[in-house]
Amino acid sequence: QVQLVESGGGLVQPGGSLRLSCAASVSTYAMGWFRQAPGKQRELVATVRISGTTNYGDSVKGRFTISRDNAKNTAYLQMNSLKPEDTAIYYCASRQGWGPLRGPADFGSWGQGTQVTVSS
């Protein structure tokens, strides 16, 4: 089981920025960020493969950027132009082997989550 440790959440005003980090205990094939707001399903935010190939959910395209540092086994999520509807618990996830990255079921390990609140 891969251990994932997230950091960087907090309270930010609309239009502001935050950067989330996720450190994995070992090298992983893919890492991703998901989010879950109260009463809603867990939603894919962004994924990144070890090759650097990225994918984004429609609601964050153009505002969020996912990246990874393979030497540090760490993924990052830069969130810009934040909106109140981005408020959620953000979870880091990882997948060890090659495969699709369509949703939560495609990832085997999860972090504990970090709260992001966008409010004035």
PDB file of C-alpha atoms in Angstrom:
ATOM      1  CA  GLN A   1       0.000   0.000   0.000  1.00  0.00           C
ATOM      2  CA  VAL A   2       1.362   3.361  -1.024  1.00  0.00           C
ATOM      3  CA  GLN A   3       1.297   6.025   1.667  1.00  0.00           C
ATOM      4  CA  LEU A   4       0.195   9.454   0.458  1.00  0.00           C
ATOM      5  CA  VAL A   5       0.526  12.643   2.475  1.00  0.00           C
ATOM      6  CA  GLU A   6      -1.237  15.799   1.300  1.00  0.00           C
ATOM      7  CA  SER A   7      -0.553  19.364   2.323  1.00  0.00           C
ATOM      8  CA  GLY A   8      -1.398  22.903   1.278  1.00  0.00           C
ATOM      9  CA  GLY A   9      -5.132  23.245   1.828  1.00  0.00           C
ATOM     10  CA  GLY A  10      -6.731  26.191   3.558  1.00  0.00           C
ATOM     11  CA  LEU A  11      -9.012  29.196   3.249  1.00  0.00           C
ATOM     12  CA  VAL A  12      -8.673  31.526   0.276  1.00  0.00           C
ATOM     13  CA  GLN A  13     -10.740  34.344  -1.175  1.00  0.00           C
ATOM     14  CA  PRO A  14     -12.452  33.997  -4.566  1.00  0.00           C
ATOM     15  CA  GLY A  15      -9.955  34.664  -7.340  1.00  0.00           C
ATOM     16  CA  GLY A  16      -7.063  33.556  -5.185  1.00  0.00           C
ATOM     17  CA  SER A  17      -4.601  30.693  -5.535  1.00  0.00           C
ATOM     18  CA  LEU A  18      -3.494  27.652  -3.570  1.00  0.00           C
ATOM     19  CA  ARG A  19      -0.948  24.924  -4.190  1.00  0.00           C
ATOM     20  CA  LEU A  20      -1.513  21.403  -2.946  1.00  0.00           C
ATOM     21  CA  SER A  21       1.256  18.847  -2.561  1.00  0.00           C
ATOM     22  CA  CYS A  22       1.089  15.067  -2.296  1.00  0.00           C
ATOM     23  CA  ALA A  23       4.135  13.056  -1.277  1.00  0.00           C
ATOM     24  CA  ALA A  24       4.101   9.327  -2.040  1.00  0.00           C
ATOM     25  CA  SER A  25       6.130   6.758  -0.100  1.00  0.00           C
ATOM     26  CA  VAL A  26       7.267   5.055  -3.337  1.00  0.00           C
ATOM     27  CA  SER A  27       7.364   5.735  -7.057  1.00  0.00           C
ATOM     28  CA  THR A  28       3.957   5.503  -8.724  1.00  0.00           C
ATOM     29  CA  TYR A  29       2.763   5.154 -12.323  1.00  0.00           C
ATOM     30  CA  ALA A  30       0.060   7.773 -11.978  1.00  0.00           C
ATOM     31  CA  MET A  31      -1.130  10.278  -9.444  1.00  0.00           C
ATOM     32  CA  GLY A  32      -4.335  12.204  -9.312  1.00  0.00           C
ATOM     33  CA  TRP A  33      -6.375  14.707  -7.413  1.00  0.00           C
ATOM     34  CA  PHE A  34     -10.045  14.254  -6.648  1.00  0.00           C
ATOM     35  CA  ARG A  35     -12.424  16.389  -4.641  1.00  0.00           C
ATOM     36  CA  GLN A  36     -15.636  15.833  -2.750  1.00  0.00           C
ATOM     37  CA  ALA A  37     -18.042  18.496  -1.586  1.00  0.00           C
ATOM     38  CA  PRO A  38     -20.751  17.779   1.006  1.00  0.00           C
ATOM     39  CA  GLY A  39     -23.593  15.778  -0.498  1.00  0.00           C
ATOM     40  CA  LYS A  40     -21.783  15.240  -3.794  1.00  0.00           C
ATOM     41  CA  GLN A  41     -19.876  12.394  -5.400  1.00  0.00           C
ATOM     42  CA  ARG A  42     -16.106  12.325  -5.510  1.00  0.00           C
ATOM     43  CA  GLU A  43     -15.045  14.191  -8.652  1.00  0.00           C
ATOM     44  CA  LEU A  44     -11.911  13.835 -10.753  1.00  0.00           C
ATOM     45  CA  VAL A  45      -9.888  17.055 -10.751  1.00  0.00           C
ATOM     46  CA  ALA A  46      -6.673  16.125 -12.541  1.00  0.00           C
ATOM     47  CA  THR A  47      -4.349  13.212 -13.227  1.00  0.00           C
ATOM     48  CA  VAL A  48      -0.722  12.898 -14.270  1.00  0.00           C
ATOM     49  CA  ARG A  49       1.143   9.828 -15.504  1.00  0.00           C
ATOM     50  CA  ILE A  50       4.822   9.187 -14.860  1.00  0.00           C
ATOM     51  CA  SER A  51       5.428  10.283 -18.467  1.00  0.00           C
ATOM     52  CA  GLY A  52       3.987  13.712 -17.645  1.00  0.00           C
ATOM     53  CA  THR A  53       0.753  13.236 -19.578  1.00  0.00           C
ATOM     54  CA  THR A  54      -2.033  15.125 -17.854  1.00  0.00           C
ATOM     55  CA  ASN A  55      -5.812  15.144 -17.857  1.00  0.00           C
ATOM     56  CA  TYR A  56      -8.288  17.560 -16.241  1.00  0.00           C
ATOM     57  CA  GLY A  57     -11.899  17.654 -15.218  1.00  0.00           C
ATOM     58  CA  ASP A  58     -13.957  20.073 -17.281  1.00  0.00           C
ATOM     59  CA  SER A  59     -14.706  22.358 -14.346  1.00  0.00           C
ATOM     60  CA  VAL A  60     -11.017  23.129 -13.683  1.00  0.00           C
ATOM     61  CA  LYS A  61      -9.532  23.269 -17.178  1.00  0.00           C
ATOM     62  CA  GLY A  62      -7.557  26.460 -17.701  1.00  0.00           C
ATOM     63  CA  ARG A  63      -7.435  27.223 -13.970  1.00  0.00           C
ATOM     64  CA  PHE A  64      -5.690  24.256 -12.345  1.00  0.00           C
ATOM     65  CA  THR A  65      -2.363  22.692 -13.260  1.00  0.00           C
ATOM     66  CA  ILE A  66      -1.134  19.294 -12.113  1.00  0.00           C
ATOM     67  CA  SER A  67       2.542  18.413 -12.138  1.00  0.00           C
ATOM     68  CA  ARG A  68       4.869  15.901 -10.566  1.00  0.00           C
ATOM     69  CA  ASP A  69       8.480  15.598  -9.499  1.00  0.00           C
ATOM     70  CA  ASN A  70       9.398  11.962 -10.088  1.00  0.00           C
ATOM     71  CA  ALA A  71      12.659  12.288  -8.153  1.00  0.00           C
ATOM     72  CA  LYS A  72      10.662  13.276  -5.063  1.00  0.00           C
ATOM     73  CA  ASN A  73       7.627  11.020  -5.699  1.00  0.00           C
ATOM     74  CA  THR A  74       5.522  14.144  -5.281  1.00  0.00           C
ATOM     75  CA  ALA A  75       2.590  15.576  -7.197  1.00  0.00           C
ATOM     76  CA  TYR A  76       1.376  19.142  -7.086  1.00  0.00           C
ATOM     77  CA  LEU A  77      -1.892  20.869  -7.901  1.00  0.00           C
ATOM     78  CA  GLN A  78      -1.644  24.586  -8.616  1.00  0.00           C
ATOM     79  CA  MET A  79      -5.094  26.107  -8.303  1.00  0.00           C
ATOM     80  CA  ASN A  80      -5.668  29.602  -9.696  1.00  0.00           C
ATOM     81  CA  SER A  81      -8.775  31.760 -10.118  1.00  0.00           C
ATOM     82  CA  LEU A  82     -10.478  29.831  -7.353  1.00  0.00           C
ATOM     83  CA  LYS A  83     -14.252  29.962  -7.078  1.00  0.00           C
ATOM     84  CA  PRO A  84     -16.595  29.213  -4.161  1.00  0.00           C
ATOM     85  CA  GLU A  85     -17.716  26.081  -6.000  1.00  0.00           C
ATOM     86  CA  ASP A  86     -14.151  24.738  -5.729  1.00  0.00           C
ATOM     87  CA  THR A  87     -14.735  24.338  -1.997  1.00  0.00           C
ATOM     88  CA  ALA A  88     -14.293  20.662  -1.106  1.00  0.00           C
ATOM     89  CA  ILE A  89     -12.030  18.123   0.504  1.00  0.00           C
ATOM     90  CA  TYR A  90      -9.251  17.390  -1.964  1.00  0.00           C
ATOM     91  CA  TYR A  91      -7.827  13.875  -2.042  1.00  0.00           C
ATOM     92  CA  CYS A  92      -4.607  12.669  -3.587  1.00  0.00           C
ATOM     93  CA  ALA A  93      -4.622   9.218  -5.173  1.00  0.00           C
ATOM     94  CA  SER A  94      -2.116   6.953  -6.863  1.00  0.00           C
ATOM     95  CA  ARG A  95      -2.018   3.990  -9.234  1.00  0.00           C
ATOM     96  CA  GLN A  96       0.922   1.601  -9.455  1.00  0.00           C
ATOM     97  CA  GLY A  97       0.498   0.008 -12.878  1.00  0.00           C
ATOM     98  CA  TRP A  98      -0.455   1.120 -16.365  1.00  0.00           C
ATOM     99  CA  GLY A  99      -4.185   1.543 -16.954  1.00  0.00           C
ATOM    100  CA  PRO A 100      -7.031   3.959 -17.381  1.00  0.00           C
ATOM    101  CA  LEU A 101      -7.419   6.968 -15.114  1.00  0.00           C
ATOM    102  CA  ARG A 102     -11.112   7.633 -15.555  1.00  0.00           C
ATOM    103  CA  GLY A 103     -12.307   7.795 -11.972  1.00  0.00           C
ATOM    104  CA  PRO A 104     -11.803   6.812  -8.321  1.00  0.00           C
ATOM    105  CA  ALA A 105     -12.035   3.072  -9.044  1.00  0.00           C
ATOM    106  CA  ASP A 106      -8.892   3.276 -11.181  1.00  0.00           C
ATOM    107  CA  PHE A 107      -6.744   4.350  -8.222  1.00  0.00           C
ATOM    108  CA  GLY A 108      -5.583   1.993  -5.470  1.00  0.00           C
ATOM    109  CA  SER A 109      -4.197   4.281  -2.773  1.00  0.00           C
ATOM    110  CA  TRP A 110      -5.601   7.428  -1.210  1.00  0.00           C
ATOM    111  CA  GLY A 111      -4.461  10.213   1.059  1.00  0.00           C
ATOM    112  CA  GLN A 112      -6.383  11.483   4.060  1.00  0.00           C
ATOM    113  CA  GLY A 113      -7.663  14.587   2.266  1.00  0.00           C
ATOM    114  CA  THR A 114      -7.114  18.298   2.759  1.00  0.00           C
ATOM    115  CA  GLN A 115      -9.827  20.936   3.048  1.00  0.00           C
ATOM    116  CA  VAL A 116      -9.961  23.770   0.535  1.00  0.00           C
ATOM    117  CA  THR A 117     -12.423  26.557   1.281  1.00  0.00           C
ATOM    118  CA  VAL A 118     -13.003  29.436  -1.113  1.00  0.00           C
ATOM    119  CA  SER A 119     -14.929  32.199   0.580  1.00  0.00           C
ATOM    120  CA  SER A 120     -14.857  35.924   1.147  1.00  0.00           C
TER     121      SER A 120
END
